[in-house]
């Protein structure tokens, strides 16, 4: 019963963090108007949140190894709530972007350390289901953030959205204080020199290196397309905030509804086929968005793009929790690669966007197609059970 309560709290925290992260992108045209700046300038608020989020996990991971998972999660939740509330009081573009940087730094200790905690207490053969719940919550946050934020903003303003996030964050923090148990530290924390050596060893490990490469590529792919979908819908169909929110409704819903099921499939049948299938879906979605599709089909393609993420990143995260060494470091490195990829993706897509949406979407779709084909042999060993990895596995629980 306690493990279920803990998983519920971690899932709620993941939901909230991603709702707050994804509610900004659909509002870019509206925020640019209200803050008196260009869409390109306010678009920098997306990588301004994501890149510091990723970099800071390099520090949260070793801290979680040294002081335990519980105190790090609680401190990060408190920082997230306070900084979300502070954002609403900063009505200029410079201060807004600065607040996004600070919030990314604070929030980055929540989801990665939650994943470490799951890795500590659940065997690898059963871990996919639990990770599916966590990523399902994150996917639900994507859906609610990208949709409800755009729908509610005309009524309460963007400041009101951040105030709501801060309030809900305080509630989740109170639940986390009551639910997350105090546990012994997972293992002896590494020294600073050993931590650096551990990160290098993770990238030298063949299984780790190929997994991190795909985490980074997938992040660039998904974030690059998603960040600019609000502008895409605005320019192509003339939609306002409400219409954009409805158009993006499908992003996150597949993972929210099917995350645990996808996790069970990974536990039972492995990840060898599911990861390439997710990239293939992203290829199909990108190609469809580049074509002159009607609005209803665009909404379906957005859901397919989301499904592509749901079939890749949670499964890659499961592999990361099974890499040898300190789990805090392996998950922290994944978060760095993931969120720096998210930030880079929005910038790369923005650069290619100078040639128009059709070219940008076609380029990203072609890259996803190549990655899907390469993923078939790359992940062929990730079939089932405690997988045929490169070398023996080390249990650090």
PDB file of N, CA, C and O in Angstrom, residues 2-38:
ATOM      1  N   UNK A   2       1.939   1.234   0.828  1.00  0.00           N
ATOM      2  CA  UNK A   2       2.797   2.407   0.881  1.00  0.00           C
ATOM      3  C   UNK A   2       3.472   2.658  -0.461  1.00  0.00           C
ATOM      4  O   UNK A   2       3.602   3.805  -0.899  1.00  0.00           O
ATOM      5  N   UNK A   3       3.922   1.576  -1.120  1.00  0.00           N
ATOM      6  CA  UNK A   3       4.574   1.748  -2.414  1.00  0.00           C
ATOM      7  C   UNK A   3       3.621   2.359  -3.430  1.00  0.00           C
ATOM      8  O   UNK A   3       4.047   3.151  -4.285  1.00  0.00           O
ATOM      9  N   UNK A   4       2.334   2.009  -3.349  1.00  0.00           N
ATOM     10  CA  UNK A   4       1.356   2.597  -4.259  1.00  0.00           C
ATOM     11  C   UNK A   4       1.182   4.081  -3.984  1.00  0.00           C
ATOM     12  O   UNK A   4       1.059   4.897  -4.910  1.00  0.00           O
ATOM     13  N   UNK A   5       1.174   4.462  -2.707  1.00  0.00           N
ATOM     14  CA  UNK A   5       1.043   5.882  -2.376  1.00  0.00           C
ATOM     15  C   UNK A   5       2.261   6.661  -2.862  1.00  0.00           C
ATOM     16  O   UNK A   5       2.134   7.766  -3.393  1.00  0.00           O
ATOM     17  N   UNK A   6       3.435   6.083  -2.673  1.00  0.00           N
ATOM     18  CA  UNK A   6       4.648   6.758  -3.129  1.00  0.00           C
ATOM     19  C   UNK A   6       4.621   6.932  -4.634  1.00  0.00           C
ATOM     20  O   UNK A   6       4.922   8.017  -5.162  1.00  0.00           O
ATOM     21  N   UNK A   7       4.256   5.872  -5.370  1.00  0.00           N
ATOM     22  CA  UNK A   7       4.200   5.954  -6.823  1.00  0.00           C
ATOM     23  C   UNK A   7       3.169   6.984  -7.269  1.00  0.00           C
ATOM     24  O   UNK A   7       3.390   7.722  -8.240  1.00  0.00           O
ATOM     25  N   UNK A   8       2.032   7.067  -6.549  1.00  0.00           N
ATOM     26  CA  UNK A   8       1.014   8.056  -6.888  1.00  0.00           C
ATOM     27  C   UNK A   8       1.545   9.475  -6.712  1.00  0.00           C
ATOM     28  O   UNK A   8       1.302  10.353  -7.550  1.00  0.00           O
ATOM     29  N   UNK A   9       2.284   9.718  -5.624  1.00  0.00           N
ATOM     30  CA  UNK A   9       2.839  11.051  -5.383  1.00  0.00           C
ATOM     31  C   UNK A   9       3.887  11.391  -6.438  1.00  0.00           C
ATOM     32  O   UNK A   9       3.924  12.513  -6.965  1.00  0.00           O
ATOM     33  N   UNK A  10       4.770  10.438  -6.754  1.00  0.00           N
ATOM     34  CA  UNK A  10       5.789  10.687  -7.772  1.00  0.00           C
ATOM     35  C   UNK A  10       5.149  10.951  -9.133  1.00  0.00           C
ATOM     36  O   UNK A  10       5.608  11.819  -9.890  1.00  0.00           O
ATOM     37  N   UNK A  11       4.087  10.210  -9.441  1.00  0.00           N
ATOM     38  CA  UNK A  11       3.384  10.417 -10.706  1.00  0.00           C
ATOM     39  C   UNK A  11       2.745  11.800 -10.747  1.00  0.00           C
ATOM     40  O   UNK A  11       2.799  12.498 -11.776  1.00  0.00           O
ATOM     41  N   UNK A  12       2.149  12.225  -9.627  1.00  0.00           N
ATOM     42  CA  UNK A  12       1.552  13.562  -9.560  1.00  0.00           C
ATOM     43  C   UNK A  12       2.606  14.652  -9.722  1.00  0.00           C
ATOM     44  O   UNK A  12       2.383  15.660 -10.401  1.00  0.00           O
ATOM     45  N   UNK A  13       3.781  14.438  -9.120  1.00  0.00           N
ATOM     46  CA  UNK A  13       4.859  15.418  -9.253  1.00  0.00           C
ATOM     47  C   UNK A  13       5.336  15.500 -10.696  1.00  0.00           C
ATOM     48  O   UNK A  13       5.561  16.596 -11.234  1.00  0.00           O
ATOM     49  N   UNK A  14       5.495  14.346 -11.351  1.00  0.00           N
ATOM     50  CA  UNK A  14       5.888  14.344 -12.755  1.00  0.00           C
ATOM     51  C   UNK A  14       4.854  15.021 -13.629  1.00  0.00           C
ATOM     52  O   UNK A  14       5.179  15.770 -14.559  1.00  0.00           O
ATOM     53  N   UNK A  15       3.583  14.770 -13.333  1.00  0.00           N
ATOM     54  CA  UNK A  15       2.487  15.427 -14.050  1.00  0.00           C
ATOM     55  C   UNK A  15       2.626  16.945 -13.962  1.00  0.00           C
ATOM     56  O   UNK A  15       2.552  17.662 -14.966  1.00  0.00           O
ATOM     57  N   UNK A  16       2.841  17.443 -12.763  1.00  0.00           N
ATOM     58  CA  UNK A  16       2.878  18.887 -12.541  1.00  0.00           C
ATOM     59  C   UNK A  16       4.082  19.529 -13.223  1.00  0.00           C
ATOM     60  O   UNK A  16       3.962  20.589 -13.849  1.00  0.00           O
ATOM     61  N   UNK A  17       5.253  18.903 -13.099  1.00  0.00           N
ATOM     62  CA  UNK A  17       6.458  19.471 -13.709  1.00  0.00           C
ATOM     63  C   UNK A  17       6.290  19.592 -15.220  1.00  0.00           C
ATOM     64  O   UNK A  17       6.636  20.621 -15.816  1.00  0.00           O
ATOM     65  N   UNK A  18       5.750  18.578 -15.850  1.00  0.00           N
ATOM     66  CA  UNK A  18       5.616  18.620 -17.304  1.00  0.00           C
ATOM     67  C   UNK A  18       4.440  19.477 -17.751  1.00  0.00           C
ATOM     68  O   UNK A  18       4.480  20.057 -18.835  1.00  0.00           O
ATOM     69  N   UNK A  19       3.409  19.580 -16.930  1.00  0.00           N
ATOM     70  CA  UNK A  19       2.323  20.511 -17.262  1.00  0.00           C
ATOM     71  C   UNK A  19       2.844  21.935 -17.304  1.00  0.00           C
ATOM     72  O   UNK A  19       2.527  22.715 -18.216  1.00  0.00           O
ATOM     73  N   UNK A  20       3.684  22.280 -16.321  1.00  0.00           N
ATOM     74  CA  UNK A  20       4.242  23.623 -16.269  1.00  0.00           C
ATOM     75  C   UNK A  20       5.222  23.864 -17.417  1.00  0.00           C
ATOM     76  O   UNK A  20       5.269  24.953 -17.987  1.00  0.00           O
ATOM     77  N   UNK A  21       5.993  22.832 -17.783  1.00  0.00           N
ATOM     78  CA  UNK A  21       6.963  22.978 -18.863  1.00  0.00           C
ATOM     79  C   UNK A  21       6.277  23.133 -20.219  1.00  0.00           C
ATOM     80  O   UNK A  21       6.702  23.942 -21.048  1.00  0.00           O
ATOM     81  N   UNK A  22       5.213  22.371 -20.441  1.00  0.00           N
ATOM     82  CA  UNK A  22       4.596  22.328 -21.765  1.00  0.00           C
ATOM     83  C   UNK A  22       3.479  23.352 -21.953  1.00  0.00           C
ATOM     84  O   UNK A  22       2.973  23.499 -23.055  1.00  0.00           O
ATOM     85  N   UNK A  23       3.103  24.079 -20.903  1.00  0.00           N
ATOM     86  CA  UNK A  23       2.029  25.059 -21.080  1.00  0.00           C
ATOM     87  C   UNK A  23       2.536  26.345 -21.723  1.00  0.00           C
ATOM     88  O   UNK A  23       1.734  27.169 -22.173  1.00  0.00           O
ATOM     89  N   UNK A  24       3.858  26.524 -21.805  1.00  0.00           N
ATOM     90  CA  UNK A  24       4.407  27.768 -22.345  1.00  0.00           C
ATOM     91  C   UNK A  24       4.404  27.767 -23.873  1.00  0.00           C
ATOM     92  O   UNK A  24       4.035  28.767 -24.498  1.00  0.00           O
ATOM     93  N   UNK A  25       4.817  26.651 -24.494  1.00  0.00           N
ATOM     94  CA  UNK A  25       4.977  26.629 -25.949  1.00  0.00           C
ATOM     95  C   UNK A  25       3.713  27.041 -26.715  1.00  0.00           C
ATOM     96  O   UNK A  25       3.803  27.861 -27.642  1.00  0.00           O
ATOM     97  N   UNK A  26       2.517  26.524 -26.388  1.00  0.00           N
ATOM     98  CA  UNK A  26       1.329  26.950 -27.138  1.00  0.00           C
ATOM     99  C   UNK A  26       0.982  28.427 -26.941  1.00  0.00           C
ATOM    100  O   UNK A  26       0.216  28.989 -27.724  1.00  0.00           O
ATOM    101  N   UNK A  27       1.527  29.033 -25.889  1.00  0.00           N
ATOM    102  CA  UNK A  27       1.202  30.433 -25.586  1.00  0.00           C
ATOM    103  C   UNK A  27       2.206  31.413 -26.172  1.00  0.00           C
ATOM    104  O   UNK A  27       2.107  32.616 -25.921  1.00  0.00           O
ATOM    105  N   UNK A  28       3.184  30.931 -26.959  1.00  0.00           N
ATOM    106  CA  UNK A  28       4.233  31.819 -27.445  1.00  0.00           C
ATOM    107  C   UNK A  28       3.680  33.036 -28.196  1.00  0.00           C
ATOM    108  O   UNK A  28       4.113  34.170 -27.930  1.00  0.00           O
ATOM    109  N   UNK A  29       2.742  32.849 -29.149  1.00  0.00           N
ATOM    110  CA  UNK A  29       2.208  34.058 -29.816  1.00  0.00           C
ATOM    111  C   UNK A  29       1.534  35.013 -28.832  1.00  0.00           C
ATOM    112  O   UNK A  29       1.698  36.240 -28.921  1.00  0.00           O
ATOM    113  N   UNK A  30       0.770  34.471 -27.875  1.00  0.00           N
ATOM    114  CA  UNK A  30       0.065  35.293 -26.890  1.00  0.00           C
ATOM    115  C   UNK A  30       1.041  35.986 -25.934  1.00  0.00           C
ATOM    116  O   UNK A  30       0.903  37.176 -25.638  1.00  0.00           O
ATOM    117  N   UNK A  31       2.048  35.265 -25.472  1.00  0.00           N
ATOM    118  CA  UNK A  31       3.040  35.852 -24.576  1.00  0.00           C
ATOM    119  C   UNK A  31       3.831  36.946 -25.271  1.00  0.00           C
ATOM    120  O   UNK A  31       4.144  37.985 -24.663  1.00  0.00           O
ATOM    121  N   UNK A  32       4.179  36.732 -26.541  1.00  0.00           N
ATOM    122  CA  UNK A  32       4.905  37.756 -27.286  1.00  0.00           C
ATOM    123  C   UNK A  32       4.098  39.044 -27.361  1.00  0.00           C
ATOM    124  O   UNK A  32       4.638  40.152 -27.190  1.00  0.00           O
ATOM    125  N   UNK A  33       2.805  38.913 -27.571  1.00  0.00           N
ATOM    126  CA  UNK A  33       1.937  40.093 -27.643  1.00  0.00           C
ATOM    127  C   UNK A  33       1.845  40.793 -26.291  1.00  0.00           C
ATOM    128  O   UNK A  33       1.976  42.020 -26.204  1.00  0.00           O
ATOM    129  N   UNK A  34       1.655  40.025 -25.215  1.00  0.00           N
ATOM    130  CA  UNK A  34       1.442  40.632 -23.905  1.00  0.00           C
ATOM    131  C   UNK A  34       2.726  41.205 -23.309  1.00  0.00           C
ATOM    132  O   UNK A  34       2.685  42.165 -22.533  1.00  0.00           O
ATOM    133  N   UNK A  35       3.871  40.615 -23.643  1.00  0.00           N
ATOM    134  CA  UNK A  35       5.142  41.098 -23.104  1.00  0.00           C
ATOM    135  C   UNK A  35       5.846  42.058 -24.054  1.00  0.00           C
ATOM    136  O   UNK A  35       6.964  42.500 -23.777  1.00  0.00           O
ATOM    137  N   UNK A  36       5.205  42.378 -25.169  1.00  0.00           N
ATOM    138  CA  UNK A  36       5.736  43.374 -26.086  1.00  0.00           C
ATOM    139  C   UNK A  36       7.033  42.971 -26.748  1.00  0.00           C
ATOM    140  O   UNK A  36       7.971  43.769 -26.847  1.00  0.00           O
ATOM    141  N   UNK A  37       7.112  41.720 -27.230  1.00  0.00           N
ATOM    142  CA  UNK A  37       8.332  41.250 -27.871  1.00  0.00           C
ATOM    143  C   UNK A  37       7.970  40.374 -29.057  1.00  0.00           C
ATOM    144  O   UNK A  37       6.783  40.186 -29.371  1.00  0.00           O
ATOM    145  N   UNK A  38       8.977  39.817 -29.724  1.00  0.00           N
ATOM    146  CA  UNK A  38       8.742  38.953 -30.876  1.00  0.00           C
ATOM    147  C   UNK A  38       8.556  37.509 -30.435  1.00  0.00           C
ATOM    148  O   UNK A  38       8.965  37.118 -29.331  1.00  0.00           O
TER     149      UNK A  38
END
